[in-house]
Each structure stands twice: as C-alpha cells, then as structure tokens.
mmCIF file of C-alpha atoms in Angstrom:
data_model
loop_
_atom_site.group_PDB
_atom_site.id
_atom_site.type_symbol
_atom_site.label_atom_id
_atom_site.label_comp_id
_atom_site.label_asym_id
_atom_site.label_seq_id
_atom_site.Cartn_x
_atom_site.Cartn_y
_atom_site.Cartn_z
ATOM 1 C CA MET A 6 66.272 97.377 127.023
ATOM 2 C CA THR A 7 67.896 94.210 128.355
ATOM 3 C CA PHE A 8 71.099 95.056 126.483
ATOM 4 C CA LEU A 9 71.267 98.498 128.109
ATOM 5 C CA ARG A 10 70.803 97.014 131.569
ATOM 6 C CA ARG A 11 73.501 94.418 130.930
ATOM 7 C CA LEU A 12 75.775 97.122 129.543
ATOM 8 C CA GLU A 13 75.188 99.273 132.632
ATOM 9 C CA TYR A 14 76.574 96.602 134.966
ATOM 10 C CA PHE A 15 79.122 94.962 132.672
ATOM 11 C CA ARG A 16 82.514 94.589 134.350
ATOM 12 C CA GLY A 17 85.339 94.568 131.852
ATOM 13 C CA LEU A 18 86.160 95.998 128.478
ATOM 14 C CA LEU A 19 83.710 95.857 125.646
ATOM 15 C CA PHE A 20 84.505 97.175 122.184
ATOM 16 C CA LEU A 21 81.545 97.994 119.978
ATOM 17 C CA THR A 22 81.823 99.328 116.446
ATOM 18 C CA THR A 23 79.293 100.891 114.123
ATOM 19 C CA ASN A 24 79.088 102.844 110.934
ATOM 20 C CA ARG A 25 75.618 104.044 111.935
ATOM 21 C CA VAL A 26 76.594 106.680 114.473
ATOM 22 C CA SER A 27 73.496 108.747 113.739
ATOM 23 C CA GLN A 28 71.349 105.872 115.043
ATOM 24 C CA ILE A 29 72.849 105.882 118.571
ATOM 25 C CA ASP A 30 70.379 107.289 121.104
ATOM 26 C CA GLU A 31 71.005 109.183 124.338
ATOM 27 C CA ALA A 32 70.345 106.177 126.602
ATOM 28 C CA PHE A 33 73.111 104.253 124.874
ATOM 29 C CA MET A 34 75.475 107.242 124.707
ATOM 30 C CA SER A 35 75.189 107.815 128.455
ATOM 31 C CA ARG A 36 76.630 104.348 129.079
ATOM 32 C CA LEU A 37 79.726 104.811 126.921
ATOM 33 C CA HIS A 38 82.958 105.679 128.652
ATOM 34 C CA VAL A 39 85.101 106.307 125.574
ATOM 35 C CA ALA A 40 83.987 106.893 122.001
ATOM 36 C CA ILE A 41 86.564 106.963 119.239
ATOM 37 C CA GLY A 42 85.804 108.404 115.836
ATOM 38 C CA TYR A 43 87.920 107.780 112.780
ATOM 39 C CA LYS A 44 88.492 110.315 110.045
ATOM 40 C CA ASN A 45 88.387 109.375 106.389
ATOM 41 C CA LEU A 46 91.651 108.089 104.969
ATOM 42 C CA THR A 47 94.023 110.683 103.594
ATOM 43 C CA ALA A 48 95.272 110.201 100.040
ATOM 44 C CA SER A 49 98.605 108.868 101.314
ATOM 45 C CA ALA A 50 96.947 106.509 103.810
ATOM 46 C CA ARG A 51 94.643 105.248 101.056
ATOM 47 C CA LYS A 52 97.647 104.576 98.777
ATOM 48 C CA SER A 53 99.404 102.763 101.582
ATOM 49 C CA THR A 54 96.301 100.638 102.198
ATOM 50 C CA TRP A 55 96.009 99.718 98.506
ATOM 51 C CA LYS A 56 99.708 98.804 98.378
ATOM 52 C CA GLY A 57 99.378 96.683 101.502
ATOM 53 C CA PHE A 58 96.458 94.749 100.036
ATOM 54 C CA PHE A 59 98.288 94.336 96.688
ATOM 55 C CA SER A 60 101.257 92.894 98.522
ATOM 56 C CA LYS A 61 99.104 90.617 100.678
ATOM 57 C CA LEU A 62 97.200 89.219 97.681
ATOM 58 C CA GLU A 63 100.393 88.650 95.692
ATOM 59 C CA LYS A 64 102.037 86.868 98.638
ATOM 60 C CA GLU A 65 99.007 84.690 99.419
ATOM 61 C CA ARG A 66 98.615 83.691 95.773
ATOM 62 C CA ALA A 67 102.269 83.680 94.769
ATOM 63 C CA GLY A 68 102.585 83.113 91.044
ATOM 64 C CA ARG A 69 98.817 82.774 90.592
ATOM 65 C CA VAL A 70 97.867 86.454 90.476
ATOM 66 C CA GLU A 71 99.301 89.510 88.820
ATOM 67 C CA ILE A 72 97.949 93.022 89.137
ATOM 68 C CA ALA A 73 98.822 94.993 86.027
ATOM 69 C CA GLN A 74 100.871 98.100 86.761
ATOM 70 C CA ASP A 75 98.371 100.351 84.984
ATOM 71 C CA ALA A 76 95.608 98.852 87.157
ATOM 72 C CA LYS A 77 97.616 99.680 90.274
ATOM 73 C CA ASN A 78 98.236 103.193 88.991
ATOM 74 C CA TYR A 79 94.525 103.613 88.276
ATOM 75 C CA VAL A 80 93.436 103.018 91.870
ATOM 76 C CA LEU A 81 96.481 104.708 93.399
ATOM 77 C CA GLU A 82 96.363 107.901 91.369
ATOM 78 C CA ASP A 83 92.683 108.478 90.565
ATOM 79 C CA GLU A 84 91.397 111.108 93.004
ATOM 80 C CA ARG A 85 87.813 109.887 92.546
ATOM 81 C CA VAL A 86 88.628 106.537 94.148
ATOM 82 C CA GLU A 87 88.053 107.558 97.783
ATOM 83 C CA LEU A 88 87.434 104.291 99.576
ATOM 84 C CA ASN A 89 87.926 103.219 103.169
ATOM 85 C CA GLY A 90 90.005 100.175 104.127
ATOM 86 C CA ARG A 91 87.150 97.678 103.970
ATOM 87 C CA GLU A 92 85.986 99.036 100.614
ATOM 88 C CA ILE A 93 89.540 98.793 99.255
ATOM 89 C CA ARG A 94 89.834 95.162 100.324
ATOM 90 C CA ASN A 95 86.413 94.341 98.874
ATOM 91 C CA ALA A 96 87.176 96.122 95.580
ATOM 92 C CA LEU A 97 90.451 94.251 95.182
ATOM 93 C CA GLN A 98 88.900 90.877 96.000
ATOM 94 C CA THR A 99 86.021 91.498 93.599
ATOM 95 C CA ALA A 100 88.333 92.705 90.794
ATOM 96 C CA PHE A 101 90.415 89.552 91.278
ATOM 97 C CA ALA A 102 87.278 87.372 91.209
ATOM 98 C CA LEU A 103 86.162 89.050 87.958
ATOM 99 C CA ALA A 104 89.569 88.507 86.382
ATOM 100 C CA GLU A 105 89.636 84.888 87.550
ATOM 101 C CA CYS A 106 86.148 84.272 86.178
ATOM 102 C CA GLU A 107 86.956 85.858 82.810
ATOM 103 C CA GLN A 108 90.257 84.042 82.386
ATOM 104 C CA GLY A 109 88.722 80.788 83.551
ATOM 105 C CA PRO A 110 90.372 77.524 84.462
ATOM 106 C CA ARG A 111 92.578 77.633 81.371
ATOM 107 C CA ALA A 112 94.856 80.207 83.003
ATOM 108 C CA ALA A 113 95.410 77.983 86.031
ATOM 109 C CA ASP A 114 95.792 74.884 83.859
ATOM 110 C CA GLN A 115 98.458 76.591 81.775
ATOM 111 C CA GLY A 116 100.229 77.808 84.885
ATOM 112 C CA SER A 117 99.800 81.462 83.988
ATOM 113 C CA PRO A 118 98.687 83.933 86.643
ATOM 114 C CA VAL A 119 95.297 85.606 86.682
ATOM 115 C CA THR A 120 95.869 89.215 85.624
ATOM 116 C CA VAL A 121 93.791 91.970 87.171
ATOM 117 C CA GLU A 122 93.417 94.808 84.653
ATOM 118 C CA VAL A 123 92.147 98.394 84.840
ATOM 119 C CA ALA A 124 88.817 97.276 83.349
ATOM 120 C CA HIS A 125 88.204 94.990 86.339
ATOM 121 C CA PHE A 126 88.659 97.855 88.781
ATOM 122 C CA GLU A 127 86.550 100.172 86.629
ATOM 123 C CA ARG A 128 83.634 97.719 86.619
ATOM 124 C CA VAL A 129 83.844 97.126 90.362
ATOM 125 C CA LEU A 130 84.122 100.804 91.232
ATOM 126 C CA GLU A 131 81.385 101.927 88.827
ATOM 127 C CA THR A 132 79.001 99.288 90.173
ATOM 128 C CA SER A 133 79.866 100.189 93.757
ATOM 129 C CA GLU A 134 79.392 103.896 93.090
ATOM 130 C CA GLY A 135 76.042 103.241 91.409
ATOM 131 C CA PHE A 136 74.813 101.263 94.398
ATOM 132 C CA HIS A 137 76.113 103.898 96.819
ATOM 133 C CA ASN A 138 74.272 106.640 94.921
ATOM 134 C CA HIS A 139 71.103 104.539 94.884
ATOM 135 C CA VAL A 140 71.231 104.080 98.671
ATOM 136 C CA LEU A 141 71.854 107.805 99.198
ATOM 137 C CA GLY A 142 68.840 108.565 97.015
ATOM 138 C CA LEU A 143 66.681 106.233 99.083
ATOM 139 C CA ARG A 144 67.820 107.906 102.283
ATOM 140 C CA ARG A 145 66.967 111.332 100.890
ATOM 141 C CA GLU A 146 63.490 110.095 99.977
ATOM 142 C CA GLU A 147 62.971 108.754 103.512
ATOM 143 C CA LYS A 148 63.833 112.157 105.008
ATOM 144 C CA GLU A 149 61.344 114.008 102.808
#
C-alpha cells in the first residue's frame, strides 16, 4: 500500500519492468501512464540476437573461445529454439561454461580456445525446456 501511495505522488519518470503481467492488479494499473508490451522475437530478430551475442563473446574473449560453425547453425536454424534475448544470452553463457568445464585448464594452458559444440547447446536447451515444462505443469496444477 505504501508503494502505491508513493507511486501516486511520484514526480519524475519511473520505469518498471515485469514478466508477470497477469499479476498486476487494477489499483496498480490505474497509476500507470504508459504501458509498453513487447512481442516475441521474430525468427530474423532471434537470429540477429544470437549473432550479436556470438560476436560479443568472441570479442570479449578474443582467441580464448570458438563457437563451432555447426553449433551456430544449430541455434540459428532450428525452429524449436524460440528464446527471448535474455534466454539467448543465458544459453550461450551456460554452453560456454559447460565447454570450458569439459575442456578444463589444459585448453587454456596450451593456448587453445575453448570450443562450444552443438552438444553443449543441446544439453543447455534440453535442460531449460525440461524446467520450463515442469514450471508450466505446476502452474496448471495450481489453477485446478
């Protein structure tokens, strides 16, 4: 209640974000001046996002990371891989961490880059999808 009162008399710009739109009640909605919704990424926007994160990772870790071309093709071309920007970044970081862990310190000691393969993305995406399905199942149970 205190937050709503403070929001009511706040002078300035305040940006709030949520991925829980269904949880916003009428009292809160009545205090919003502008609400912006974002659509899911299109296939081309998703590809562009993946490419941007590939480029960023390769620049930040110049010579220390390599993403196999078939791994890039896997996430760029597979229609089932429908992630948002945050999920793309997380998937790439996790796939890199898996590759780094598997290849161990010997890769760095020998000066060879850590190579992210298709299998790394497959493991990350399968695990993520499994968790997502589990959460959806829990939500369905709550509604019943």
